[in-house]
Coordinates of C-alpha atoms in Angstrom, one line a residue:
Chain A
M213 CA 35.5 -44.9 69.4
K214 CA 34.5 -41.3 68.9
T215 CA 31.2 -40.1 70.3
L216 CA 29.7 -37.6 67.8
T217 CA 27.8 -35.3 70.1
G218 CA 25.5 -32.6 68.6
K219 CA 25.6 -30.1 71.4
D220 CA 28.5 -28.0 70.4
L221 CA 27.4 -27.9 66.8
A222 CA 23.8 -27.0 67.9
A223 CA 25.2 -24.2 70.0
A224 CA 27.2 -22.9 67.2
I225 CA 24.3 -23.0 64.8
R226 CA 22.1 -21.3 67.4
A227 CA 24.6 -18.5 67.9
Q228 CA 24.9 -17.9 64.2
T229 CA 21.1 -18.0 63.8
Q230 CA 20.7 -15.5 66.6
A231 CA 23.1 -13.1 64.9
E232 CA 21.2 -13.6 61.6
A233 CA 17.9 -13.0 63.3
A234 CA 19.1 -9.9 65.0
A235 CA 20.5 -8.4 61.7
G236 CA 17.1 -8.2 59.9
V237 CA 13.4 -8.4 60.4
Q238 CA 12.5 -10.6 63.4
P239 CA 11.8 -14.1 62.1
R240 CA 8.6 -15.7 63.1
L241 CA 7.9 -19.5 63.1
A242 CA 4.4 -20.9 63.3
V243 CA 3.9 -24.5 64.5
V244 CA 0.5 -26.0 63.8
V245 CA -0.4 -28.8 66.3
A246 CA -3.4 -31.1 66.4
T247 CA -2.5 -33.8 68.8
A248 CA -2.6 -34.6 72.5
D249 CA 0.5 -36.8 72.2
E250 CA 2.8 -35.8 75.2
A251 CA 6.1 -36.4 73.4
S252 CA 5.0 -34.3 70.5
L253 CA 3.8 -31.5 72.7
W254 CA 7.1 -31.7 74.6
Y255 CA 9.0 -31.3 71.4
V256 CA 6.9 -28.3 70.4
R257 CA 7.6 -26.6 73.7
S258 CA 11.3 -27.3 73.3
I259 CA 11.2 -25.6 69.8
A260 CA 9.4 -22.6 71.2
K261 CA 12.0 -22.3 74.0
A262 CA 14.9 -22.6 71.6
A263 CA 13.3 -20.0 69.3
A264 CA 13.0 -17.6 72.1
G265 CA 16.7 -18.1 72.9
A266 CA 17.6 -17.3 69.3
G267 CA 15.5 -14.2 69.0
I268 CA 12.9 -15.9 66.9
A269 CA 9.2 -15.5 67.6
C270 CA 7.3 -18.7 67.7
D271 CA 3.5 -19.1 67.6
V272 CA 2.1 -22.5 68.5
V273 CA -1.3 -22.8 66.8
D274 CA -3.0 -25.6 68.7
L275 CA -6.1 -26.9 66.9
G276 CA -6.5 -29.8 69.4
P277 CA -6.6 -33.5 68.7
G278 CA -10.1 -33.3 67.3
A279 CA -9.2 -31.0 64.4
A280 CA -10.7 -31.9 61.0
P281 CA -8.3 -32.2 58.0
D282 CA -10.0 -29.2 56.3
Q283 CA -9.5 -27.1 59.4
I284 CA -5.8 -28.0 59.4
A285 CA -5.5 -27.2 55.7
E286 CA -7.2 -23.9 56.1
T287 CA -4.9 -22.9 59.0
L288 CA -1.8 -23.8 56.9
A289 CA -3.1 -21.8 54.0
R290 CA -3.9 -18.8 56.2
L291 CA -0.4 -18.9 57.8
S292 CA 1.2 -19.4 54.4
A293 CA -0.5 -16.2 53.2
D294 CA 0.4 -14.3 56.3
P295 CA 3.3 -12.0 55.6
Q296 CA 4.2 -11.8 59.3
V297 CA 4.9 -15.6 59.3
H298 CA 8.3 -16.7 57.8
G299 CA 8.5 -20.3 58.8
L300 CA 5.6 -22.8 59.0
M301 CA 5.5 -26.4 60.2
L302 CA 2.9 -29.0 60.8
Q303 CA 3.6 -31.1 63.9
T304 CA 2.8 -34.9 63.7
P305 CA 1.0 -37.0 64.8
L306 CA -2.2 -35.8 63.3
P307 CA -5.8 -36.8 64.0
P308 CA -7.1 -40.0 62.2
G309 CA -8.0 -39.3 58.6
A310 CA -5.5 -36.5 58.2
S311 CA -2.5 -37.1 55.9
A312 CA 0.7 -35.1 56.8
Q313 CA 1.9 -35.4 53.2
E314 CA -1.3 -34.2 51.7
L315 CA -1.8 -31.3 54.2
A316 CA 1.8 -30.2 53.8
A317 CA 1.1 -29.3 50.2
A318 CA -0.7 -26.2 51.8
I319 CA 2.6 -24.9 53.2
D320 CA 4.2 -22.2 51.1
P321 CA 7.5 -23.8 49.9
R322 CA 9.3 -20.6 50.8
K323 CA 8.1 -21.0 54.4
D324 CA 8.5 -24.8 54.5
V325 CA 11.3 -24.8 57.0
D326 CA 10.9 -28.5 57.9
G327 CA 10.8 -29.6 54.2
A328 CA 7.4 -31.2 54.5
N329 CA 5.7 -30.1 51.3
P330 CA 6.2 -32.7 48.5
L331 CA 7.3 -29.9 46.3
S332 CA 10.3 -29.3 48.7
L333 CA 11.2 -33.0 48.5
G334 CA 10.9 -32.9 44.7
R335 CA 13.1 -29.8 44.4
L336 CA 15.6 -31.3 46.8
A337 CA 15.7 -34.5 44.7
A338 CA 16.0 -32.4 41.5
G339 CA 18.9 -30.4 42.9
L340 CA 16.9 -27.2 43.1
P341 CA 17.0 -24.9 46.2
A342 CA 14.6 -26.1 48.9
F343 CA 14.6 -26.5 52.7
P344 CA 15.3 -30.1 53.5
P345 CA 13.6 -31.6 56.6
A346 CA 15.5 -30.4 59.6
T347 CA 16.3 -34.0 60.8
A348 CA 17.8 -35.0 57.4
A349 CA 19.8 -31.8 57.3
A350 CA 21.0 -32.4 60.8
V351 CA 22.5 -35.7 59.8
L352 CA 24.5 -34.0 57.1
A353 CA 25.5 -31.2 59.4
L354 CA 26.8 -33.6 62.0
L355 CA 28.8 -35.6 59.4
D356 CA 30.3 -32.3 58.1
H357 CA 31.0 -31.0 61.6
H358 CA 32.9 -34.2 62.4
E359 CA 34.6 -34.1 58.9
V360 CA 33.3 -37.4 57.7
E361 CA 34.1 -38.0 54.1
L362 CA 31.1 -38.9 51.9
A363 CA 32.2 -38.8 48.2
G364 CA 32.6 -42.2 46.8
R365 CA 31.8 -43.9 50.1
R366 CA 29.0 -46.4 50.8
A367 CA 26.2 -44.9 52.9
V368 CA 23.3 -47.0 54.1
V369 CA 20.1 -45.5 55.4
V370 CA 17.8 -47.7 57.5
G371 CA 14.3 -46.3 57.1
R372 CA 12.4 -45.0 54.1
S373 CA 10.2 -42.3 55.6
T374 CA 9.2 -39.2 53.7
V375 CA 10.5 -37.0 56.5
V376 CA 13.9 -38.6 57.1
G377 CA 15.0 -41.7 55.0
K378 CA 14.1 -40.5 51.6
P379 CA 15.2 -36.9 51.7
L380 CA 18.4 -38.0 53.5
A381 CA 19.1 -40.5 50.6
H382 CA 19.0 -37.5 48.2
L383 CA 21.2 -35.4 50.4
L384 CA 23.8 -38.2 50.6
L385 CA 23.6 -38.8 46.8
D386 CA 24.1 -35.1 46.2
R387 CA 27.3 -35.5 48.2
H388 CA 28.4 -38.3 45.9
A389 CA 28.0 -41.2 48.3
T390 CA 26.8 -44.5 47.0
V391 CA 23.5 -44.8 48.8
T392 CA 21.4 -47.8 49.9
V393 CA 18.0 -47.5 51.5
C394 CA 16.9 -50.4 53.8
H395 CA 13.5 -50.9 55.5
S396 CA 11.3 -53.3 57.3
R397 CA 11.1 -55.5 54.3
T398 CA 14.8 -55.8 53.7
R399 CA 16.1 -59.4 53.9
D400 CA 19.2 -59.9 56.1
L401 CA 19.5 -56.3 57.3
A402 CA 22.8 -57.0 58.9
A403 CA 24.4 -58.2 55.7
V404 CA 23.4 -54.9 54.0
T405 CA 24.2 -52.5 56.9
S406 CA 27.5 -54.1 57.6
Q407 CA 28.7 -52.9 54.2
A408 CA 28.2 -49.3 55.2
E409 CA 31.1 -46.9 55.8
V410 CA 28.4 -44.4 56.9
L411 CA 25.3 -45.9 58.5
V412 CA 22.2 -43.9 59.4
A413 CA 19.6 -45.5 61.5
A414 CA 16.2 -43.9 61.1
A415 CA 13.7 -46.7 61.4
G416 CA 12.1 -45.8 64.7
R417 CA 12.8 -49.1 66.4
A418 CA 14.7 -49.1 69.7
G419 CA 17.9 -51.2 69.6
L420 CA 17.4 -52.3 66.0
I421 CA 21.0 -51.9 65.1
G422 CA 23.4 -54.1 67.1
A423 CA 27.1 -55.0 66.8
A424 CA 26.5 -57.5 64.0
H425 CA 24.9 -54.7 61.9
V426 CA 28.0 -52.5 61.9
A427 CA 31.3 -52.8 60.1
A428 CA 34.5 -52.2 62.1
G429 CA 35.3 -48.5 62.1
A430 CA 32.0 -47.3 60.5
V431 CA 30.5 -44.0 61.3
V432 CA 27.0 -44.5 62.7
I433 CA 24.4 -41.8 63.0
D434 CA 21.3 -42.6 65.2
V435 CA 18.2 -40.7 64.2
G436 CA 15.9 -42.8 66.4
T437 CA 14.0 -41.1 69.3
N438 CA 12.1 -44.0 70.9
P439 CA 10.4 -43.3 74.2
T440 CA 11.6 -45.4 77.2
D441 CA 9.5 -46.7 80.1
D442 CA 11.1 -44.2 82.4
G443 CA 10.1 -41.2 80.3
G444 CA 13.4 -40.9 78.5
L445 CA 14.6 -41.4 74.9
T446 CA 16.6 -44.2 73.3
G447 CA 17.9 -44.5 69.8
D448 CA 17.6 -47.2 67.1
V449 CA 21.2 -48.2 67.9
D450 CA 22.3 -50.3 70.8
F451 CA 24.9 -47.8 71.9
E452 CA 26.9 -50.1 74.2
A453 CA 27.1 -53.0 71.8
V454 CA 27.9 -50.8 68.7
S455 CA 30.4 -48.6 70.5
G456 CA 32.6 -51.7 70.6
V457 CA 32.7 -51.9 66.8
A458 CA 31.9 -48.5 65.2
G459 CA 34.6 -45.9 64.6
A460 CA 32.2 -43.1 65.6
L461 CA 28.6 -43.0 66.9
T462 CA 26.1 -40.3 67.9
P463 CA 24.4 -40.6 71.3
V464 CA 20.7 -40.4 71.9
P465 CA 19.8 -38.0 73.3
G466 CA 22.4 -35.3 72.6
G467 CA 23.3 -36.3 69.0
V468 CA 21.0 -35.5 66.0
G469 CA 18.2 -34.1 68.2
P470 CA 19.7 -30.7 69.3
V471 CA 21.1 -30.1 65.8
T472 CA 17.6 -30.7 64.3
T473 CA 16.1 -28.0 66.4
A474 CA 18.9 -25.6 65.7
L475 CA 18.6 -26.1 62.0
L476 CA 14.8 -25.6 62.1
L477 CA 15.5 -22.2 63.6
R478 CA 18.3 -21.5 61.0
H479 CA 15.9 -22.3 58.2
T480 CA 13.3 -19.9 59.8
A481 CA 15.9 -17.1 60.0
R482 CA 16.9 -17.7 56.3
A483 CA 13.2 -17.9 55.2
A484 CA 12.7 -14.4 56.8
N485 CA 15.5 -13.1 54.5
L486 CA 14.8 -14.9 51.2
P487 CA 15.2 -12.5 48.3
Chain B
M162 CA 19.1 -66.6 29.6
K163 CA 15.7 -64.9 29.0
T164 CA 15.6 -61.9 26.8
L165 CA 13.1 -59.4 28.2
T166 CA 11.7 -57.8 25.1
G167 CA 9.4 -54.8 25.4
K168 CA 7.6 -55.1 22.1
D169 CA 4.7 -57.3 23.2
L170 CA 4.2 -55.3 26.3
A171 CA 4.3 -52.0 24.4
A172 CA 1.7 -53.3 21.9
A173 CA -0.6 -54.4 24.7
I174 CA -0.3 -51.0 26.4
R175 CA -0.9 -49.2 23.1
A176 CA -4.0 -51.3 22.4
Q177 CA -5.4 -50.6 25.9
T178 CA -4.6 -46.9 25.5
Q179 CA -6.3 -46.8 22.1
A180 CA -9.4 -48.2 23.7
E181 CA -9.2 -45.7 26.6
A182 CA -8.6 -42.8 24.1
A183 CA -11.6 -43.9 22.0
A184 CA -13.9 -44.1 25.0
G185 CA -13.8 -40.5 26.0
V186 CA -12.7 -37.1 24.8
Q187 CA -9.7 -37.4 22.3
P188 CA -6.5 -37.0 24.3
R189 CA -4.1 -34.4 23.1
L190 CA -0.3 -34.4 23.9
A191 CA 1.8 -31.3 23.3
V192 CA 5.6 -31.8 23.0
V193 CA 7.7 -28.6 23.3
V194 CA 11.0 -28.9 21.4
A195 CA 13.9 -26.4 21.4
T196 CA 16.8 -28.3 19.8
A197 CA 18.3 -29.3 16.5
D198 CA 19.6 -32.6 18.0
E199 CA 18.8 -35.2 15.4
A200 CA 18.3 -38.1 17.9
S201 CA 15.9 -36.0 19.9
L202 CA 13.9 -34.9 16.9
W203 CA 13.8 -38.5 15.7
Y204 CA 12.3 -39.5 19.1
V205 CA 9.7 -36.7 18.9
R206 CA 8.6 -37.9 15.5
S207 CA 8.3 -41.5 16.8
I208 CA 6.1 -40.2 19.7
A209 CA 3.9 -38.3 17.2
K210 CA 3.6 -41.4 15.0
A211 CA 2.8 -43.7 17.9
A212 CA 0.2 -41.1 19.2
A213 CA -1.5 -41.1 15.9
G214 CA -1.7 -44.9 16.0
A215 CA -3.3 -44.8 19.4
G216 CA -5.9 -42.2 18.5
I217 CA -4.1 -39.4 20.4
A218 CA -3.6 -36.0 18.9
C219 CA 0.0 -34.8 19.2
D220 CA 1.1 -31.2 18.7
V221 CA 4.9 -30.7 18.3
V222 CA 5.6 -27.1 19.3
D223 CA 9.1 -26.5 17.9
L224 CA 10.6 -23.3 19.3
G225 CA 13.9 -23.9 17.5
P226 CA 17.4 -24.3 19.1
G227 CA 17.7 -20.6 19.7
A228 CA 14.7 -20.3 22.0
A229 CA 15.2 -18.3 25.2
P230 CA 14.4 -19.9 28.6
D231 CA 11.6 -17.3 29.1
Q232 CA 10.0 -18.2 25.8
I233 CA 10.1 -21.9 26.7
A234 CA 8.5 -21.1 30.1
E235 CA 5.8 -19.0 28.6
T236 CA 5.0 -21.7 26.1
L237 CA 4.7 -24.3 28.8
A238 CA 2.5 -22.0 30.9
R239 CA 0.3 -21.3 27.9
L240 CA -0.1 -25.0 27.1
S241 CA -0.6 -25.8 30.8
A242 CA -3.6 -23.4 30.8
D243 CA -5.0 -24.6 27.5
P244 CA -8.0 -26.9 28.2
Q245 CA -7.6 -28.6 24.8
V246 CA -4.2 -30.0 25.9
H247 CA -4.2 -32.9 28.3
G248 CA -0.5 -34.0 28.3
L249 CA 2.5 -31.8 28.1
M250 CA 6.2 -32.6 27.9
L251 CA 9.4 -30.7 27.3
Q252 CA 11.9 -32.5 25.2
T253 CA 15.6 -32.3 26.0
P254 CA 18.3 -31.2 25.2
L255 CA 17.5 -27.5 25.7
P256 CA 19.4 -24.5 24.5
P257 CA 22.4 -23.4 26.7
G258 CA 21.2 -21.5 29.8
A259 CA 17.9 -23.3 30.0
S260 CA 17.4 -25.7 32.9
A261 CA 14.9 -28.6 32.3
Q262 CA 14.3 -28.9 36.0
E263 CA 13.4 -25.3 36.5
L264 CA 11.4 -25.0 33.3
A265 CA 9.4 -28.1 34.1
A266 CA 7.9 -26.4 37.1
A267 CA 5.7 -24.5 34.6
I268 CA 4.1 -27.8 33.5
D269 CA 0.7 -28.3 35.2
P270 CA 1.2 -31.5 37.4
R271 CA -2.1 -32.9 36.1
K272 CA -0.6 -32.7 32.5
D273 CA 2.9 -33.7 33.5
V274 CA 2.7 -37.1 31.7
D275 CA 6.5 -37.5 31.7
G276 CA 6.9 -36.7 35.4
A277 CA 9.3 -33.7 34.8
N278 CA 7.9 -31.2 37.3
P279 CA 9.8 -31.4 40.6
L280 CA 6.4 -31.5 42.3
S281 CA 5.6 -34.8 40.5
L282 CA 8.9 -36.3 41.7
G283 CA 8.2 -35.1 45.2
R284 CA 4.7 -36.5 45.2
L285 CA 6.0 -39.8 43.8
A286 CA 8.6 -39.9 46.6
A287 CA 5.9 -39.1 49.2
G288 CA 3.7 -41.8 47.9
L289 CA 1.0 -39.4 46.5
P290 CA -0.6 -39.9 43.1
A291 CA 1.6 -38.5 40.3
F292 CA 2.8 -39.4 36.8
P293 CA 6.3 -40.9 37.1
P294 CA 8.7 -40.3 34.2
A295 CA 7.7 -42.6 31.4
T296 CA 11.2 -44.3 31.3
A297 CA 11.1 -45.1 35.1
A298 CA 7.6 -46.4 34.8
A299 CA 8.6 -48.5 31.8
V300 CA 11.3 -50.3 33.9
L301 CA 8.7 -51.2 36.5
A302 CA 6.2 -52.2 33.8
L303 CA 8.8 -54.5 32.2
L304 CA 9.7 -56.1 35.5
D305 CA 6.0 -56.7 36.3
H306 CA 5.2 -58.0 32.8
H307 CA 8.0 -60.6 33.2
E308 CA 6.9 -61.3 36.8
V309 CA 10.1 -60.3 38.5
E310 CA 9.7 -60.3 42.2
L311 CA 10.8 -57.1 43.9
A312 CA 9.7 -57.2 47.6
G313 CA 12.7 -57.8 49.9
R314 CA 15.1 -58.2 47.0
R315 CA 18.3 -56.1 46.3
A316 CA 17.9 -53.7 43.5
V317 CA 20.8 -51.6 42.3
V318 CA 20.2 -48.6 40.0
V319 CA 23.3 -47.2 38.1
G320 CA 22.7 -43.6 37.4
R321 CA 21.2 -40.8 39.6
S322 CA 19.5 -38.6 37.0
T323 CA 16.3 -36.7 37.9
V324 CA 14.5 -38.2 35.0
V325 CA 15.4 -41.9 35.5
G326 CA 17.6 -43.0 38.4
K327 CA 16.0 -41.0 41.2
P328 CA 12.4 -41.6 40.4
L329 CA 13.1 -45.2 39.7
A330 CA 14.7 -45.6 43.1
H331 CA 11.5 -44.4 44.6
L332 CA 9.3 -46.7 42.5
L333 CA 11.5 -49.7 43.5
L334 CA 11.4 -48.6 47.2
D335 CA 7.6 -48.4 47.0
R336 CA 7.6 -52.0 45.8
H337 CA 9.7 -53.0 48.9
A338 CA 13.0 -53.6 47.2
T339 CA 16.2 -52.7 49.1
V340 CA 17.5 -50.0 46.8
T341 CA 21.1 -48.9 46.1
V342 CA 21.9 -45.9 43.8
C343 CA 25.3 -45.9 42.1
H344 CA 26.8 -43.3 39.9
S345 CA 30.0 -42.0 38.3
R346 CA 31.6 -41.4 41.8
T347 CA 30.9 -44.9 43.1
R348 CA 34.1 -46.7 44.0
D349 CA 34.3 -50.3 42.7
L350 CA 31.1 -50.3 40.8
A351 CA 31.3 -54.0 40.0
A352 CA 31.5 -54.9 43.7
V353 CA 28.2 -53.0 44.3
T354 CA 26.3 -54.0 41.1
S355 CA 27.2 -57.7 41.5
Q356 CA 25.2 -57.8 44.7
A357 CA 22.0 -56.9 42.8
E358 CA 19.2 -59.4 42.2
V359 CA 17.7 -56.7 40.0
L360 CA 20.2 -54.4 38.2
V361 CA 19.1 -51.3 36.2
A362 CA 21.7 -49.6 34.1
A363 CA 20.7 -45.9 33.5
A364 CA 24.1 -44.2 33.3
G365 CA 24.2 -43.3 29.6
R366 CA 27.5 -44.9 29.0
A367 CA 27.7 -47.5 26.3
G368 CA 29.0 -50.9 27.5
L369 CA 29.5 -49.7 31.1
I370 CA 28.1 -52.9 32.5
G371 CA 30.1 -56.1 31.7
A372 CA 30.0 -59.7 32.9
A373 CA 32.0 -58.8 36.1
H374 CA 29.3 -56.3 37.1
V375 CA 26.5 -58.9 37.2
A376 CA 25.6 -61.7 39.6
A377 CA 24.8 -65.1 38.2
G378 CA 21.1 -65.2 37.4
A379 CA 20.4 -61.5 38.0
V380 CA 17.7 -59.7 36.2
V381 CA 19.3 -56.8 34.2
I382 CA 17.3 -53.9 32.7
D383 CA 19.2 -51.7 30.3
V384 CA 17.9 -48.1 30.1
G385 CA 20.8 -46.8 28.0
T386 CA 20.2 -45.4 24.6
N387 CA 23.6 -44.4 23.3
P388 CA 24.1 -43.6 19.7
T389 CA 26.4 -45.8 17.7
D390 CA 28.7 -44.7 14.8
D391 CA 26.4 -46.4 12.3
G392 CA 23.4 -44.4 13.4
G393 CA 21.9 -47.1 15.6
L394 CA 21.5 -47.4 19.4
T395 CA 23.3 -49.4 22.0
G396 CA 22.7 -49.8 25.7
D397 CA 24.7 -49.4 28.8
V398 CA 25.1 -53.1 29.1
D399 CA 27.5 -55.2 27.0
F400 CA 24.7 -57.6 25.9
E401 CA 26.9 -60.4 24.6
A402 CA 29.1 -60.5 27.7
V403 CA 26.3 -60.1 30.2
S404 CA 24.0 -62.6 28.5
G405 CA 26.4 -65.3 29.6
V406 CA 25.9 -64.4 33.3
A407 CA 22.5 -62.8 33.8
G408 CA 19.2 -64.7 34.2
A409 CA 17.3 -62.2 32.1
L410 CA 18.3 -59.1 30.2
T411 CA 16.5 -56.5 28.1
P412 CA 17.8 -55.8 24.6
V413 CA 18.5 -52.3 23.2
P414 CA 16.7 -51.4 21.1
G415 CA 13.5 -53.2 21.7
G416 CA 13.5 -53.3 25.5
V417 CA 12.7 -50.3 27.7
G418 CA 12.3 -47.9 24.7
P419 CA 9.0 -49.0 23.1
V420 CA 7.4 -49.4 26.6
T421 CA 8.4 -45.9 27.5
T422 CA 6.7 -44.4 24.4
A423 CA 3.6 -46.6 25.1
L424 CA 3.4 -45.4 28.7
L425 CA 3.8 -41.8 27.7
L426 CA 0.6 -42.2 25.6
R427 CA -1.2 -44.1 28.4
H428 CA -0.4 -41.3 30.8
T429 CA -1.8 -38.8 28.2
A430 CA -5.0 -40.8 27.9
R431 CA -5.3 -41.0 31.7
A432 CA -4.6 -37.2 32.0
A433 CA -7.5 -36.6 29.6
N434 CA -9.8 -38.4 31.9
L435 CA -8.6 -37.2 35.4
P436 CA -11.5 -36.5 37.7

């Protein structure tokens, strides 16, 4: 079995992004945060650190876990209108009563580097230029990097979230895969997933995908980032069990994650240089 | 086998729409046309006639087959801004060089009664209120009318168009079906479609779906409207062959079509009364 690591690819994307960032105006990413969630704050710090390494300015705008939806919307509208800001993302989770989908409509689509605005998703689905969510784009980038054929093949996505499962289904369709989307209400999940030549697990449930879910030789991409008791991360795929069946498998951590961050920065550098 | 006709459902929707239209301000639908295609013009006339029957005003704005994309965009923008117009649709086909997806962005989402603006598709995918394309909504309405269970069942959509296949996949996912989208690049189409408990043919190819494509007892919805040599319409499903296998099947004409027109008018009446 081949382990599909994301580190080399992430490093290559970062290097290219750094060159793009150095060639024009310095790109600036603004990340709006309204949570005390430790894992989320850790992720935001890791974005800021990676941005610095790529020559991209990163402003973390922390509204605190008590921020009102209106205040978040106003902040997103202000940053959307600010010509100094090229990329803009809203970190989740949000305070109770705040809807990420509704608030993301306040992000200028030209700055929507994490593809959160419903208009970006619609444009993606309609085949028009748009930034896809970085995680969904990272899955495609990993498949391409490891030269996994998609046209005409059966791809199964487990998870129907607006940020991963649904946009990913459109990206895979656009590459001519036959695409199935499964979710918590799918009956006999293993019967469906074991038909996949390319299987993407994005359900957010640790160990959901075991050996019985995977066809011999399948390519398996694990998008899960579930916290473990010891403060680490684990995927949706039981790595040990599935590695005995799959043809190729991404690790967690070190698979989709680093590519996601690298692509968020690439999108920011490109947003800074849109015509 | 049960024949899932759409005529009764369409009549019920029209009656309800007529009552809604009579209760408030008279709804007005504007249809922008830029084609000499006979089938398309026939469809527009049928919409205008149905609108009149439901107490809805219908303006056909015919720009002719030589209309420039800018002219179409300006017309859509003008009608979007016109407070007298509640529903607005752009009829296809369009002149060479005009992109329906790009032009539809000029339709005010609150008037986008045929769900053509990419923002409507994105909002639909994100689970936010939006008008779905009338054809995709008609498929769901027919399934509901005939009490076809969707949650947890396997649905397969053949066709990945922006106007039918993709929005329909989101509507089915939203109803908790496990959804597969097939298309012209799918290998062994029959192997995939014969796993469907609910099969929707929306490929635009006459007779594409035969008996070998359908599981015994499956519910089959035929969205195809392919012109026949004698001036009639035929679906994507070989009705005679499939009626020996399927549990239920829509006819063409008389299935999805009348429901589509009725829902377009319902959407217009609702658009006239949005808060």
